[in-house]
mmCIF file of C-alpha atoms and ligand atoms in Angstrom:
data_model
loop_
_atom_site.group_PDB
_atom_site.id
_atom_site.type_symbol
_atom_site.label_atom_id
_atom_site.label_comp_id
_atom_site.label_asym_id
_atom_site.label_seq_id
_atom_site.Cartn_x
_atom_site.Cartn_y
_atom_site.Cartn_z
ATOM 1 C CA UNK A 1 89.053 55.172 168.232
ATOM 2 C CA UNK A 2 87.299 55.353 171.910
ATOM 3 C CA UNK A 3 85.757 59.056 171.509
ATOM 4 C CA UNK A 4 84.466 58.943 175.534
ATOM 5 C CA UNK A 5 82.607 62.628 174.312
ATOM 6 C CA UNK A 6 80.707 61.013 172.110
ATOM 7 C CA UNK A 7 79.525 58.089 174.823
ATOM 8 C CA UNK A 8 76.312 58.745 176.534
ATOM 9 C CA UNK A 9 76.209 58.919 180.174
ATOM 10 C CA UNK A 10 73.700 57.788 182.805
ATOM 11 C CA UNK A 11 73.842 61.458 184.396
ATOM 12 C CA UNK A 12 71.486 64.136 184.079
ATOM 13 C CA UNK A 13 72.925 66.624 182.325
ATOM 14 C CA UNK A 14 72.619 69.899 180.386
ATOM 15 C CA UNK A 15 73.857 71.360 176.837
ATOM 16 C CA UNK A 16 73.209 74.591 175.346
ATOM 17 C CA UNK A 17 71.731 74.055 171.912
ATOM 18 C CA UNK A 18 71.456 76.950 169.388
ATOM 19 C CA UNK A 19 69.853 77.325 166.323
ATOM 20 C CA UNK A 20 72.428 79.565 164.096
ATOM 21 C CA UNK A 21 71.252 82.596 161.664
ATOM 22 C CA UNK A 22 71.287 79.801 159.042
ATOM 23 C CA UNK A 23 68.792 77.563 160.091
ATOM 24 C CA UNK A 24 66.691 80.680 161.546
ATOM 25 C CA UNK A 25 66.592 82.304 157.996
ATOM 26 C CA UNK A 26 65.875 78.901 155.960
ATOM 27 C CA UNK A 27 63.049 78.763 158.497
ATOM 28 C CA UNK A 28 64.345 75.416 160.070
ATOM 29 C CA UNK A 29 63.905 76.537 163.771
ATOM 30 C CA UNK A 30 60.520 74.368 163.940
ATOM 31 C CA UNK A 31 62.188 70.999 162.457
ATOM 32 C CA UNK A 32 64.827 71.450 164.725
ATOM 33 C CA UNK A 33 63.496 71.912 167.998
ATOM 34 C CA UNK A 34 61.144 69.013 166.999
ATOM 35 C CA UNK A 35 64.054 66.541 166.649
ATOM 36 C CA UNK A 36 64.833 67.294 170.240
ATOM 37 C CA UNK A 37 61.384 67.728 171.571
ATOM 38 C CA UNK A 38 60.227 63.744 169.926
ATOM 39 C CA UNK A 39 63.352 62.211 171.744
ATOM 40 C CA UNK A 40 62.231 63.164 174.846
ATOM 41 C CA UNK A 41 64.535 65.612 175.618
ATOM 42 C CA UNK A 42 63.444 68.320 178.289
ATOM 43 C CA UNK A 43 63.373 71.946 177.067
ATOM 44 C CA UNK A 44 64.536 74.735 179.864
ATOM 45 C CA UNK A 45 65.442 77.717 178.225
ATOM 46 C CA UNK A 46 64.314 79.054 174.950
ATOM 47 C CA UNK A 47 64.969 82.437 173.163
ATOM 48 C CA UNK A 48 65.509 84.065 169.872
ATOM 49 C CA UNK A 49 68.794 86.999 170.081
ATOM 50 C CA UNK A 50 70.777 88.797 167.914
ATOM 51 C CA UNK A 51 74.428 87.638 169.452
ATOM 52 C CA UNK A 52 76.815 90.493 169.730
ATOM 53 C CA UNK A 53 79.862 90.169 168.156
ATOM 54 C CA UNK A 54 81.992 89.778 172.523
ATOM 55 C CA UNK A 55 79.657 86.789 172.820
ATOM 56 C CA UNK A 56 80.419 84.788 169.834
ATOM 57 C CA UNK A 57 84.004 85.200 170.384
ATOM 58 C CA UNK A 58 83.525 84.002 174.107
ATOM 59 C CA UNK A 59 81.910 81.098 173.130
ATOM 60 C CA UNK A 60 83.616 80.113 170.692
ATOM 61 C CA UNK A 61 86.641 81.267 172.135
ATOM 62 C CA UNK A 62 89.054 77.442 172.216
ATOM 63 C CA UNK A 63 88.375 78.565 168.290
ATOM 64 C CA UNK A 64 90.051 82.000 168.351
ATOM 65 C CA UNK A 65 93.595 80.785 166.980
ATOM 66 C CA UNK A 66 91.804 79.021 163.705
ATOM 67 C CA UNK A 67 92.386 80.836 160.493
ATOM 68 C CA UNK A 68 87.995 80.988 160.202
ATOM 69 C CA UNK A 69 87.592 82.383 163.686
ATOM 70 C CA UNK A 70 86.594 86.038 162.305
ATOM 71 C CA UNK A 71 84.436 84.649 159.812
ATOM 72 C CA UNK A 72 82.546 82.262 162.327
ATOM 73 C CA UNK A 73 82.025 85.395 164.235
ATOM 74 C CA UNK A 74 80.898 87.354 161.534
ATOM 75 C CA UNK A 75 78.278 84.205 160.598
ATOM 76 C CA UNK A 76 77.108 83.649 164.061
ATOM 77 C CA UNK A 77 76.141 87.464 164.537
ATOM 78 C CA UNK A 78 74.945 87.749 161.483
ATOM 79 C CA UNK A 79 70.849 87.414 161.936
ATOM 80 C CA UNK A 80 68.972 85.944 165.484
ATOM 81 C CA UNK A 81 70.132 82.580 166.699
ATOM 82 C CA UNK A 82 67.569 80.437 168.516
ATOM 83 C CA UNK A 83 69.160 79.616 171.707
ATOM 84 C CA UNK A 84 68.016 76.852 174.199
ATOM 85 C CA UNK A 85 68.543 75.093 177.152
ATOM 86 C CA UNK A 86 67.933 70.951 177.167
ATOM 87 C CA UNK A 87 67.869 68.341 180.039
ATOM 88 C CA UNK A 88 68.602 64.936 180.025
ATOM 89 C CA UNK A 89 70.126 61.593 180.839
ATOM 90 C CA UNK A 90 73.225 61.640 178.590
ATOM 91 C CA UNK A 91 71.659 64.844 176.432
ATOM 92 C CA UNK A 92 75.177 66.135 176.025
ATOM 93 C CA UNK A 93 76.446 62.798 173.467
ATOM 94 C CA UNK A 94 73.413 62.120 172.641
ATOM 95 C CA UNK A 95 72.162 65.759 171.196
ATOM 96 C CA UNK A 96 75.500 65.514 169.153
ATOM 97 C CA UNK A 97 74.559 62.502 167.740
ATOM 98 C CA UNK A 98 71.376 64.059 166.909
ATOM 99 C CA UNK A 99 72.890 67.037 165.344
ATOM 100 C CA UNK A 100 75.749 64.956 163.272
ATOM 101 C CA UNK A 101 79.359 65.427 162.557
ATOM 102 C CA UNK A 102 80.634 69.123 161.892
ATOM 103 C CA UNK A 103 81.355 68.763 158.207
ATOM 104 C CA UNK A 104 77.597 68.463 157.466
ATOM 105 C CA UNK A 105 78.904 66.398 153.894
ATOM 106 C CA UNK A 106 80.452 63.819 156.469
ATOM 107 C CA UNK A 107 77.221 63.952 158.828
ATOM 108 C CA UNK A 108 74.852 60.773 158.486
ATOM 109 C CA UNK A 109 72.099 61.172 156.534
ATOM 110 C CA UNK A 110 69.286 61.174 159.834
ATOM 111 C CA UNK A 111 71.284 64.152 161.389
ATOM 112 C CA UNK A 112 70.217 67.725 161.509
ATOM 113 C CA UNK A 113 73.725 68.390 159.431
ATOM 114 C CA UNK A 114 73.091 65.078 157.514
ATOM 115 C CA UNK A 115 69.698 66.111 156.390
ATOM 116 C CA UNK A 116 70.010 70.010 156.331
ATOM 117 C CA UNK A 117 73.016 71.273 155.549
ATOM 118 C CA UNK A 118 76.155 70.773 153.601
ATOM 119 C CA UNK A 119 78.916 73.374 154.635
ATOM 120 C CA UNK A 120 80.732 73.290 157.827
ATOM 121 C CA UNK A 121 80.430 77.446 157.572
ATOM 122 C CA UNK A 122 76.801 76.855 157.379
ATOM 123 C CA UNK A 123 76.251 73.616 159.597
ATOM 124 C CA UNK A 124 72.288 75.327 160.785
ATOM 125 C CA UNK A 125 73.236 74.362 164.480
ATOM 126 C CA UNK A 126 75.343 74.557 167.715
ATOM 127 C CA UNK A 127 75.628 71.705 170.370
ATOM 128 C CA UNK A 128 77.892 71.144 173.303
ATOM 129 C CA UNK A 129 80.676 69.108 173.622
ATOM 130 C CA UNK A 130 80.806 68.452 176.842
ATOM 131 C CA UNK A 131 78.718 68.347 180.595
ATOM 132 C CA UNK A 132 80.966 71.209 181.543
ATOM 133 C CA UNK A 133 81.067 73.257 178.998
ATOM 134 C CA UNK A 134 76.819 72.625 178.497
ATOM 135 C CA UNK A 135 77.059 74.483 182.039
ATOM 136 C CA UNK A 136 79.359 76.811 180.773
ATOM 137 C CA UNK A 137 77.304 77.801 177.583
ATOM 138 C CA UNK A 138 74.200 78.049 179.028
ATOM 139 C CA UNK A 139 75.655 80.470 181.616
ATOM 140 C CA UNK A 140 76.847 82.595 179.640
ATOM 141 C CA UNK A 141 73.789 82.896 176.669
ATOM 142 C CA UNK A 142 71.237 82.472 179.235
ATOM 143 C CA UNK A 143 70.914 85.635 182.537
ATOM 144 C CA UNK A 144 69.024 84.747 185.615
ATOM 145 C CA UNK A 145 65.649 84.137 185.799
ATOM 146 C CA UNK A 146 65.089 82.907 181.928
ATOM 147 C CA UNK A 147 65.585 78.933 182.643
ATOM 148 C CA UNK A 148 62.811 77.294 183.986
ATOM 149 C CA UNK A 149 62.088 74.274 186.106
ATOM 150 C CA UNK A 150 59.119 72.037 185.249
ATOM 151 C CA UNK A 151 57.946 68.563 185.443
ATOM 152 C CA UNK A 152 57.027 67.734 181.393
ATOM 153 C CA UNK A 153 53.025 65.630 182.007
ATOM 154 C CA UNK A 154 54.745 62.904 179.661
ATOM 155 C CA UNK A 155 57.625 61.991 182.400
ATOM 156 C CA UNK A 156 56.190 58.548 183.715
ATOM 157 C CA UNK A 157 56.009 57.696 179.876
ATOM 158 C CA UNK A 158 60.076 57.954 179.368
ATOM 159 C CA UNK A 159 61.298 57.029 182.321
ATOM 160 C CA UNK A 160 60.706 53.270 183.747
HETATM 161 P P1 IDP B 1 81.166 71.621 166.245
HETATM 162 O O1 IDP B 1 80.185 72.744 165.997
HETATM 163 O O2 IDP B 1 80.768 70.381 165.479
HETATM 164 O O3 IDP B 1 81.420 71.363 167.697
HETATM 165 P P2 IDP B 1 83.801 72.895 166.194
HETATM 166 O O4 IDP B 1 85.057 72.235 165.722
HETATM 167 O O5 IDP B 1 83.624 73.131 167.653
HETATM 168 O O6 IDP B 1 82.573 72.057 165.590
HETATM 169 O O7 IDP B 1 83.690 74.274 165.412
HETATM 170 C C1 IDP B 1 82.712 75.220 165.777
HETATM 171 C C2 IDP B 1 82.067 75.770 164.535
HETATM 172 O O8 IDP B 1 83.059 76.499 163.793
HETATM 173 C C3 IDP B 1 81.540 74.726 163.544
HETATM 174 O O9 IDP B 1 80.261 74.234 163.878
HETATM 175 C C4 IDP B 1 81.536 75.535 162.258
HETATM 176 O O10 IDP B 1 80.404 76.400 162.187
HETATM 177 C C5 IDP B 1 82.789 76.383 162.407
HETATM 178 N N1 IDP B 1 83.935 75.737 161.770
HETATM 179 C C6 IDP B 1 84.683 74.712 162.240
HETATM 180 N N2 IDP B 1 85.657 74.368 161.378
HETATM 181 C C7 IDP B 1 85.532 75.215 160.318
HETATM 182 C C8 IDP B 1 86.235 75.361 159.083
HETATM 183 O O11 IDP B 1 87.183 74.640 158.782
HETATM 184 N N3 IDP B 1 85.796 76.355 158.241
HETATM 185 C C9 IDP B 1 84.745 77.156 158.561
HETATM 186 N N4 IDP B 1 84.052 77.043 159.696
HETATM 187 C C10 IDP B 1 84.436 76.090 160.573
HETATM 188 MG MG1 MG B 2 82.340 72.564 169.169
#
């Protein structure tokens, strides 16, 4: 099957990346943001936040007719999340190939879900599906004022 969400693309893009109260309680927040950090991924926004319960269900809200929508809710407000912002050529496809497949017992063993986790109700991390909705998600985790632009010193060294 042709999954075109799953293709990189040659555009800079952004995706809203989040650490969930999982992976924040099995202290996992440093292994994570290292995966993205040693790819050469650009970090832009970066915060730890107790989600209340109107965000969760916004986000996740192309969820709310599921049968486990309450108890996502319930999981993803249930201790800080690490949220971030990341940059990139193609960093929407690739950071879900980074993070793996959502059944973490289906995710390849080199994922974050692959390596980490082994529950889909406890899958340690959040990545977005799309360019769109990585604009869409960061607006609405992230106010005004706590992205940041910078030029990362290693540039010249990732980019030909
Ligand atoms: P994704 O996180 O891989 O994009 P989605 O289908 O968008 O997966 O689902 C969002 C989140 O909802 C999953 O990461 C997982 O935490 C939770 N979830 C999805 N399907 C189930 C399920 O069947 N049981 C419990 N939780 C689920
Ligand atoms: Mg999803």
């Amino acid at each position: 099957v042709f999954l075109p969400h799953l293709v990189a693309s040659l555009e800079v893009e952004e995706t809203y990346i989040m650490i969930k109260p999982d992976g924040v309680q099995r202290g996992l927040v440093g292994e994570i943001i290292s995966r993205f950090e040693r790819k050469g991924f650009q970090l832009t926004g970066l915060k730890l936040f107790q989600c209340p319960k109107e965000l969760a269900q916004e986000h996740y809200k192309d969820l709310q007719s599921k049968p486990f929508f309450p108890k996502l809710v319930d999981y993803i407000t249930s201790g800080p999340v690490v949220c971030m912002a990341w940059e990139g050529v193609g960093v929407v496809a690739s950071a879900r190939k980074l993070i793996g497949v959502t059944n973490p017992l289906n995710a390849e063993p080199g994922t974050i879900r692959g390596d980490l986790a082994v529950q889909t109700g406890r899958n340690v991390v959040h990545g977005s599906d799309s360019p769109e909705n990585g604009k869409r998600e960061i607006a609405l985790w992230f106010k005004e004022g706590e992205l940041c632009e910078w030029t990362p010193v290693q540039e010249p060294w990732l980019k030909e």
